[in-house]
Amino acid sequence: MMNHDYTDYIGAEHRKSFGQYFTHPSIANFMIEWVIESGLKSIFDPAFGLGEFFTQSPDACKNSYSAMEIDFKILDFWKKRTGCKSDFVTCGNYLHSWGMKHDNIVCNPPYMRFQKFVGRQKVFSNFKKYLDIELSGYTNVASAFLVKSLSELNKGGRLAYIMPLEFLNSGYGIYVKKLLLETGHLVGIIQFNCEKEIFPDATTSVGIILVDKSKSSSSVKFFSFSRIRDIEDFQHTFPISEISIRNINERDKWQPYFNKNKVEINKCVMTNLLYYGRFTRGIATGANNFFSLNRSKISEIGINESLDCKACISKSFQIRKPFFEMDDLLTLMNDDKPVFLFSAHSTASPEVRSYIKTGESKGLHKRYVTKNRKPWYKSENREPAPLLFGVFTRGKYKVIRNTSKALNLTCFHGFYPNLFGLNYVDHLFLFLSSDIGRKIVAQVSRYYGDDLGKFEPNDINNALVPKVDFFDTISHNEILEAVAEYKKTDLIPSWLEAKFENILIPSTLSSTKEN
């Protein structure tokens, strides 16, 4: 295949620097066929790449095909490989080119963060100047491409974009979703659950955005495909869900709309978890190999374990059960696991000063995180969190009841209850661990493909949990019994699961049980 030959020719680093991931022929064919159903034959491609959209276009459209490509090397490779002229392709940065309009637009934009994009300040300035939009620094380049193309689509035309769908559940994605809704022409979004089949080297969710400017949309359809070839039967495929424009909000997480098992909640009995306290990210050291120590290393350095170290979970796999107690921590310590955080005492011993100098000789004090700390080796001041929540997940997320004295690094988020929430830590732990709780909280996860989910602290803080009135229907003794049974059997008691089911709207209860 041409993309394999190109990778061999140019190298992986060059591809990565331009965010190049190549369109599967079947998907390119679908996208081309979909846009030309508008009746307009002119097609524009903002990121030409290896020209798969052009290849899949009917001959009648190739005469009115236009494109842009920022990388002259890939364009040169395409010309040499195909023998075709490239006079219809403008070599330049699409995000620097303004003032054009197009009948139909198809695109597989670059997949990269703006932090790695050359000339991003000029891009930000242009978006403010031409669209009056202030791009977030967290925006990815693909989303910026989409926003710009939405502004350039002619009336009666269609747009099809294949891109990462992480923006559907992210903060920076709010303005992207808002624009998609404001156009009034968002027809549907397709999610692929076979992203490795589409982009083998990318760790991201993948989908197609479909916009039809020939008509107004009263609803948005959400489709999900497990195989690439399923796209061939798109016209006869029923969506997973179809949400009325009146009932969809840019601030909501949209990923759950692809879930057949999405639960409908009685929001009258729910509140944001933030009501009880907040999750915060774990301690960021900036140099885990330096700050995370085991007893052997502590002995070798000659520092004082009780004065210059704090107990700290440094890796997610160090906790394997829902409960983490002092005995578990002591076991890890005695097994010589790296569960100590270097935290120099204010009166530094000669051994401590020597260890700090060792770190400085390696340039650790100049790293991004450490250079902004004074002194650089001073760890963040934290207390042990009674609840820990796993940052990354495949399948069930990790929620841990922590009764040890261990702090946590960034492998976990830590929950710190407010004065009111102190009395509801076990309630929250049991709810977050329950089947119903997991279905609800999973809806705030961000998905990056390959079944990889990520939770940000603010996402969890805004997740829905029961109000106090609901929790108070469960007595203190019942909570203690439930905790004891969960610890013994590794299962939330069935009677408590049944109580939590009262959160659901009755019409969805039967479908939840079936799944």
XYZ file of C-alpha atoms in Angstrom:
515
model
C 0.000 0.000 0.000
C 1.133 3.539 -0.737
C 1.041 4.627 2.924
C 3.438 1.825 3.933
C 5.813 2.747 1.113
C 5.636 6.381 2.148
C 6.434 5.562 5.784
C 9.430 3.507 4.699
C 10.515 6.376 2.448
C 10.070 9.306 4.831
C 10.324 7.781 8.326
C 7.984 7.737 11.299
C 9.328 10.960 12.854
C 8.445 13.052 9.799
C 4.933 11.592 9.748
C 4.514 12.312 13.449
C 5.703 15.903 13.103
C 2.879 16.545 10.604
C 0.257 14.406 12.408
C -0.152 12.184 9.343
C -2.549 9.221 9.567
C -3.889 7.896 6.308
C -7.490 7.317 5.305
C -8.685 3.768 4.726
C -9.969 3.399 1.117
C -13.413 2.150 2.221
C -13.903 5.126 4.524
C -12.640 7.592 1.910
C -15.071 6.078 -0.607
C -17.986 6.421 1.813
C -17.155 10.038 2.631
C -16.822 11.013 -1.037
C -20.075 9.284 -1.986
C -21.869 10.924 0.924
C -20.807 14.491 0.117
C -21.538 14.316 -3.625
C -25.096 13.251 -2.859
C -25.539 16.983 -2.354
C -25.683 17.213 -6.157
C -22.686 19.561 -6.188
C -19.648 17.986 -7.841
C -16.951 20.369 -6.599
C -14.884 18.898 -3.734
C -12.272 20.532 -1.512
C -9.791 18.641 0.700
C -7.864 20.789 3.244
C -5.269 18.055 4.000
C -4.482 16.164 0.780
C -1.902 13.734 2.188
C -1.598 10.670 -0.064
C -4.705 11.670 -2.004
C -7.053 8.838 -1.006
C -10.130 11.065 -1.297
C -9.032 12.117 -4.769
C -8.471 8.470 -5.738
C -11.970 7.530 -4.585
C -13.653 10.456 -6.368
C -15.594 9.790 -9.599
C -13.952 11.106 -12.750
C -16.739 13.682 -13.070
C -15.567 15.238 -9.774
C -11.819 15.135 -10.375
C -11.930 18.061 -12.786
C -13.401 20.255 -10.035
C -11.345 18.813 -7.166
C -9.121 21.175 -5.170
C -6.961 20.639 -2.127
C -4.274 21.976 0.206
C -1.247 20.231 1.698
C 1.275 21.683 4.113
C 3.939 18.993 3.580
C 5.651 19.350 0.196
C 7.480 16.042 0.749
C 4.311 13.952 0.867
C 2.956 15.809 -2.157
C 6.187 15.156 -4.054
C 6.000 11.463 -3.114
C 2.387 11.277 -4.354
C 3.296 12.863 -7.706
C 6.218 10.506 -8.269
C 4.254 7.449 -7.211
C 1.104 8.164 -9.251
C 2.525 10.138 -12.169
C -0.306 12.651 -11.704
C -0.033 16.396 -11.852
C -0.686 18.254 -8.621
C -1.677 21.639 -10.018
C -5.039 21.361 -8.223
C -3.233 21.125 -4.836
C -2.007 24.278 -3.136
C 1.074 23.634 -1.021
C 0.505 25.651 2.140
C -0.972 25.777 5.639
C -4.763 25.531 5.529
C -5.053 27.326 8.870
C -3.256 30.344 7.370
C -5.453 30.522 4.254
C -8.685 32.507 4.599
C -11.462 33.934 2.452
C -12.458 30.838 0.459
C -15.814 29.047 0.134
C -16.394 25.453 -1.002
C -19.329 23.338 -2.197
C -18.319 20.037 -0.566
C -15.519 19.392 1.909
C -13.886 16.089 2.863
C -10.955 15.873 5.212
C -8.679 13.696 7.296
C -6.962 16.502 9.238
C -3.636 16.280 11.085
C -3.858 14.485 14.435
C -1.738 16.516 16.831
C -1.967 18.881 19.773
C -1.591 22.597 19.180
C 1.384 22.605 21.562
C 3.346 20.801 18.815
C 1.984 22.796 15.891
C 4.350 25.308 14.271
C 2.967 28.838 14.064
C 0.068 28.253 16.434
C 0.026 31.865 17.678
C -0.666 33.063 14.127
C -3.457 30.470 13.891
C -4.999 31.735 17.147
C -4.782 35.295 15.837
C -6.468 34.356 12.548
C -9.345 32.571 14.259
C -9.956 35.648 16.382
C -9.699 37.965 13.382
C -11.845 36.048 10.897
C -14.233 34.050 13.097
C -14.116 35.946 16.397
C -13.191 32.661 18.107
C -10.555 32.335 20.811
C -9.125 28.849 20.481
C -8.224 26.999 23.634
C -4.577 26.019 23.968
C -5.791 22.463 24.585
C -7.510 22.278 21.210
C -6.150 19.717 18.788
C -5.377 20.711 15.203
C -8.121 18.463 13.816
C -10.777 20.423 15.703
C -9.391 23.717 14.409
C -9.563 22.356 10.853
C -13.195 21.347 11.399
C -14.220 24.731 12.808
C -12.623 26.562 9.895
C -14.235 24.254 7.316
C -17.668 24.752 8.864
C -17.288 28.458 8.183
C -16.350 27.804 4.530
C -19.072 25.369 3.490
C -21.410 26.771 0.852
C -25.172 26.566 1.158
C -26.389 23.287 -0.314
C -23.017 21.590 0.247
C -21.940 18.740 2.502
C -19.007 18.186 4.819
C -17.496 14.894 6.013
C -14.585 14.884 8.463
C -12.840 11.835 9.874
C -11.158 12.834 13.123
C -10.531 12.013 16.794
C -13.735 12.148 18.825
C -12.143 13.007 22.155
C -13.512 16.541 21.780
C -17.014 15.147 22.436
C -16.160 14.702 26.129
C -13.503 17.382 26.652
C -13.579 20.955 27.883
C -12.073 22.464 24.731
C -14.675 20.556 22.706
C -17.518 22.656 24.091
C -17.051 25.436 21.543
C -16.659 22.885 18.714
C -19.952 21.200 19.644
C -21.579 24.603 20.046
C -20.618 25.549 16.480
C -21.817 22.211 15.138
C -25.191 22.792 16.773
C -25.394 26.448 15.750
C -24.945 25.603 12.087
C -28.271 23.770 12.323
C -26.977 21.265 9.782
C -25.265 18.558 11.864
C -26.758 15.331 10.520
C -24.864 12.730 12.475
C -21.671 11.444 14.024
C -20.224 7.999 13.351
C -17.985 6.310 15.898
C -15.699 3.417 14.967
C -14.934 0.835 17.637
C -12.231 -0.605 15.378
C -9.900 2.410 15.510
C -6.767 0.242 15.339
C -8.026 -1.087 12.021
C -8.312 2.490 10.764
C -5.258 4.144 12.334
C -2.999 1.383 13.716
C -0.461 3.815 15.183
C -2.878 6.217 16.875
C -4.248 6.035 20.395
C -7.445 7.967 19.948
C -11.120 7.498 19.337
C -12.047 7.818 15.667
C -15.222 8.931 13.953
C -16.807 10.867 11.105
C -18.673 14.165 11.402
C -21.445 14.617 8.815
C -22.862 18.089 8.028
C -25.452 18.803 5.329
C -26.007 22.479 4.566
C -28.866 21.806 2.176
C -31.310 21.271 5.040
C -31.882 22.051 8.690
C -31.498 19.202 11.176
C -33.990 18.808 13.988
C -31.983 15.970 15.548
C -28.505 14.438 15.569
C -27.995 10.737 14.851
C -25.240 8.783 16.580
C -23.907 5.657 14.865
C -21.411 3.069 16.048
C -19.575 0.539 13.857
C -17.395 -2.359 14.971
C -15.925 -3.094 11.534
C -14.829 -0.862 8.677
C -16.899 -2.763 6.137
C -20.075 -1.972 8.105
C -19.865 1.568 6.714
C -20.878 0.191 3.313
C -24.373 -0.436 4.681
C -24.679 2.979 6.287
C -27.872 3.932 4.448
C -29.692 0.979 6.008
C -28.203 1.275 9.487
C -30.269 2.494 12.419
C -28.491 4.936 14.746
C -27.645 3.938 18.308
C -29.513 7.047 19.353
C -31.170 10.073 17.789
C -31.220 13.155 19.987
C -33.444 16.147 19.351
C -31.561 19.418 18.927
C -33.720 20.783 21.752
C -32.374 18.114 24.109
C -28.684 18.221 23.240
C -26.298 20.654 24.848
C -22.711 21.505 23.984
C -21.732 21.280 27.660
C -22.945 17.704 27.941
C -20.676 14.751 27.298
C -21.668 13.329 23.907
C -19.819 10.000 24.071
C -22.681 8.321 25.999
C -24.941 8.841 22.970
C -23.028 6.011 21.276
C -23.794 3.661 24.158
C -26.731 1.294 23.802
C -26.712 0.871 27.574
C -26.958 4.566 28.378
C -29.060 4.988 31.495
C -31.729 7.621 32.064
C -31.399 9.120 35.527
C -33.952 10.745 37.780
C -31.979 13.963 38.164
C -34.258 15.151 40.952
C -32.438 12.832 43.357
C -28.947 13.593 42.006
C -26.324 16.266 42.494
C -22.754 16.848 41.332
C -20.094 15.021 43.315
C -18.558 18.456 43.918
C -21.291 18.965 46.534
C -19.427 16.575 48.856
C -15.845 17.619 48.099
C -13.526 17.362 45.143
C -11.140 15.080 43.339
C -7.745 16.563 42.533
C -4.924 15.116 40.475
C -2.210 13.218 42.283
C 1.171 14.657 43.198
C 3.211 15.553 40.118
C 6.902 15.115 40.906
C 8.364 15.940 37.505
C 10.914 13.151 37.990
C 9.364 9.989 39.384
C 12.582 7.959 39.248
C 14.211 10.489 41.572
C 11.329 11.058 43.966
C 9.896 7.508 44.186
C 12.044 5.380 46.462
C 12.052 1.927 47.985
C 13.730 0.940 51.233
C 16.833 -0.362 49.478
C 17.352 2.997 47.767
C 16.683 4.897 50.993
C 19.310 2.791 52.754
C 21.774 3.248 49.891
C 21.353 7.042 49.929
C 21.554 7.080 53.716
C 18.563 9.357 54.300
C 16.091 9.107 57.176
C 12.934 7.211 56.148
C 10.680 8.839 58.743
C 12.051 12.388 58.374
C 12.775 12.668 54.655
C 10.153 10.400 53.077
C 6.389 10.035 52.989
C 4.375 6.930 52.164
C 3.057 7.296 48.617
C 1.475 5.121 45.925
C 3.556 5.666 42.809
C 1.951 3.240 40.332
C -1.635 2.140 39.768
C -0.864 -1.594 39.874
C 0.427 -1.291 43.438
C -3.233 -1.372 44.497
C -5.098 -4.429 43.264
C -8.183 -4.469 45.517
C -10.939 -1.935 46.266
C -9.630 -1.466 49.815
C -6.160 -0.230 50.673
C -5.255 -0.345 54.354
C -2.132 0.099 56.484
C -1.351 -3.623 56.310
C -1.367 -3.421 52.501
C 0.977 -0.434 52.602
C 3.350 -2.168 55.036
C 3.430 -5.223 52.768
C 4.522 -3.069 49.821
C 7.168 -1.389 51.972
C 8.530 -4.709 53.194
C 8.517 -6.071 49.628
C 10.825 -3.194 48.704
C 8.347 -1.514 46.366
C 8.793 2.194 45.503
C 6.141 3.509 47.878
C 8.142 6.298 49.493
C 8.120 9.890 48.262
C 11.343 11.810 48.783
C 10.327 14.854 50.802
C 13.340 16.526 52.352
C 13.054 17.744 55.931
C 13.494 21.487 56.404
C 16.800 20.787 58.163
C 18.533 18.836 55.428
C 21.133 16.283 56.449
C 24.410 15.941 54.490
C 22.966 12.789 52.859
C 19.869 14.667 51.734
C 21.960 17.533 50.338
C 24.107 15.028 48.477
C 21.047 13.355 46.960
C 19.661 16.727 45.865
C 22.981 17.549 44.175
C 22.824 14.199 42.377
C 19.436 15.212 40.967
C 20.765 18.604 39.893
C 23.759 16.994 38.161
C 21.209 15.173 35.983
C 19.375 18.408 35.202
C 16.215 17.357 37.071
C 15.803 20.848 38.544
C 15.374 22.271 35.018
C 12.449 20.090 33.967
C 9.061 21.597 33.216
C 7.459 20.744 36.577
C 10.480 21.084 38.846
C 11.763 24.429 37.556
C 8.526 26.089 38.707
C 8.896 24.802 42.288
C 10.899 26.580 44.957
C 12.882 24.688 46.010
C 12.644 22.277 43.070
C 12.876 19.170 45.272
C 10.010 20.191 47.552
C 7.008 17.919 46.973
C 3.430 19.175 47.022
C 1.877 19.437 50.460
C -0.970 16.906 50.577
C -2.871 14.741 53.020
C -3.797 11.107 52.284
C -7.039 10.998 50.281
C -9.769 8.648 51.607
C -10.872 7.823 48.033
C -8.610 7.184 45.065
C -9.804 7.091 41.466
C -7.807 5.561 38.607
C -6.876 8.018 35.851
C -6.804 5.533 32.965
C -9.096 2.584 32.484
C -9.894 -0.210 30.109
C -13.256 -1.562 31.162
C -14.015 -0.967 34.852
C -12.447 2.085 36.419
C -10.596 1.759 39.734
C -12.075 3.347 42.832
C -10.218 2.662 46.072
C -11.169 3.172 49.721
C -7.861 4.331 51.169
C -7.520 4.029 54.953
C -3.720 3.928 54.882
C -1.431 6.903 55.371
C -0.293 6.798 51.752
C -0.329 9.801 49.455
C -0.670 9.235 45.708
C 1.130 10.326 42.567
C -0.678 11.139 39.313
C -1.662 7.501 38.666
C -4.697 8.254 40.860
C -6.894 11.249 41.523
C -7.550 11.800 45.218
C -10.893 12.809 46.753
C -10.847 15.391 49.521
C -14.248 15.744 51.223
C -15.497 19.047 52.531
C -16.774 19.251 56.120
C -20.197 18.138 54.985
C -18.869 15.313 52.820
C -16.790 13.780 55.607
C -19.873 11.853 56.724
C -20.555 10.479 53.228
C -17.184 9.105 52.103
C -18.325 5.476 52.421
C -21.663 6.278 50.751
C -19.814 7.761 47.771
C -17.339 4.876 47.659
C -20.129 2.299 47.526
C -22.070 4.249 44.912
C -19.025 4.755 42.668
C -18.304 1.007 42.974
C -21.862 -0.117 42.209
C -23.135 -1.241 38.801
C -25.474 1.732 38.479
C -22.845 4.175 39.719
C -20.323 2.871 37.210
C -22.762 3.285 34.322
C -23.457 6.872 35.359
C -19.881 7.940 36.100
C -18.470 6.215 33.004
C -20.404 8.732 30.939
C -17.952 11.492 31.916
C -14.886 9.536 30.768
C -12.854 10.725 27.797
C -12.181 8.020 25.209
C -8.936 7.744 23.292
C -9.451 4.584 21.279
C -8.366 0.993 21.859
C -10.972 0.932 24.662
C -8.837 3.397 26.634
C -10.727 5.779 28.875
C -9.330 8.683 30.859
C -10.890 10.576 33.763
C -9.954 14.165 34.531
C -10.624 15.467 38.079
C -13.196 18.041 36.961
C -15.050 15.412 34.938
C -15.479 13.244 38.034
C -16.361 16.267 40.161
C -19.210 17.055 37.798
C -20.445 13.471 37.645
C -23.888 12.866 39.105
C -24.180 11.148 42.488
C -27.142 10.802 44.877
C -28.263 13.750 46.950
C -28.066 13.639 50.733
C -31.798 12.860 51.031
C -31.253 9.707 48.984
C -28.115 8.637 50.855
C -29.900 9.193 54.172
C -32.415 6.483 53.290
C -29.524 4.081 53.950
C -28.747 3.852 57.658
C -25.277 4.129 59.142
C -25.339 0.457 60.171
C -26.373 -0.579 56.657
C -23.411 1.329 55.221
C -21.037 -0.403 57.632
C -22.548 -3.799 56.744
C -22.252 -3.053 53.003
C -18.604 -2.041 53.359
C -17.845 -5.198 55.339
C -19.587 -7.432 52.785
C -17.857 -5.700 49.855
C -14.497 -6.194 51.553
C -15.253 -9.863 52.167
C -16.840 -10.848 48.834
C -15.491 -8.229 46.386
C -19.127 -7.507 45.439
C -21.495 -4.687 46.329
C -24.418 -6.280 48.260
C -27.414 -7.005 46.029
C -29.784 -5.159 48.375
C -27.687 -2.000 47.996
C -27.514 -2.382 44.208
C -31.336 -2.593 44.283
C -31.522 0.662 46.273
C -29.299 2.441 43.789
C -31.538 1.265 40.944
C -34.189 3.660 42.317
C -32.081 6.417 40.781
C -33.066 5.283 37.308
C -36.155 6.318 35.415
C -38.380 3.196 35.465
C -38.546 2.849 31.669
C -34.796 2.199 31.493
C -34.584 -0.193 34.418
C -35.460 -3.359 32.507
C -32.951 -2.669 29.725
C -30.227 -2.021 32.315
C -30.878 -5.371 33.979
C -30.785 -7.153 30.656
C -27.324 -5.751 29.961
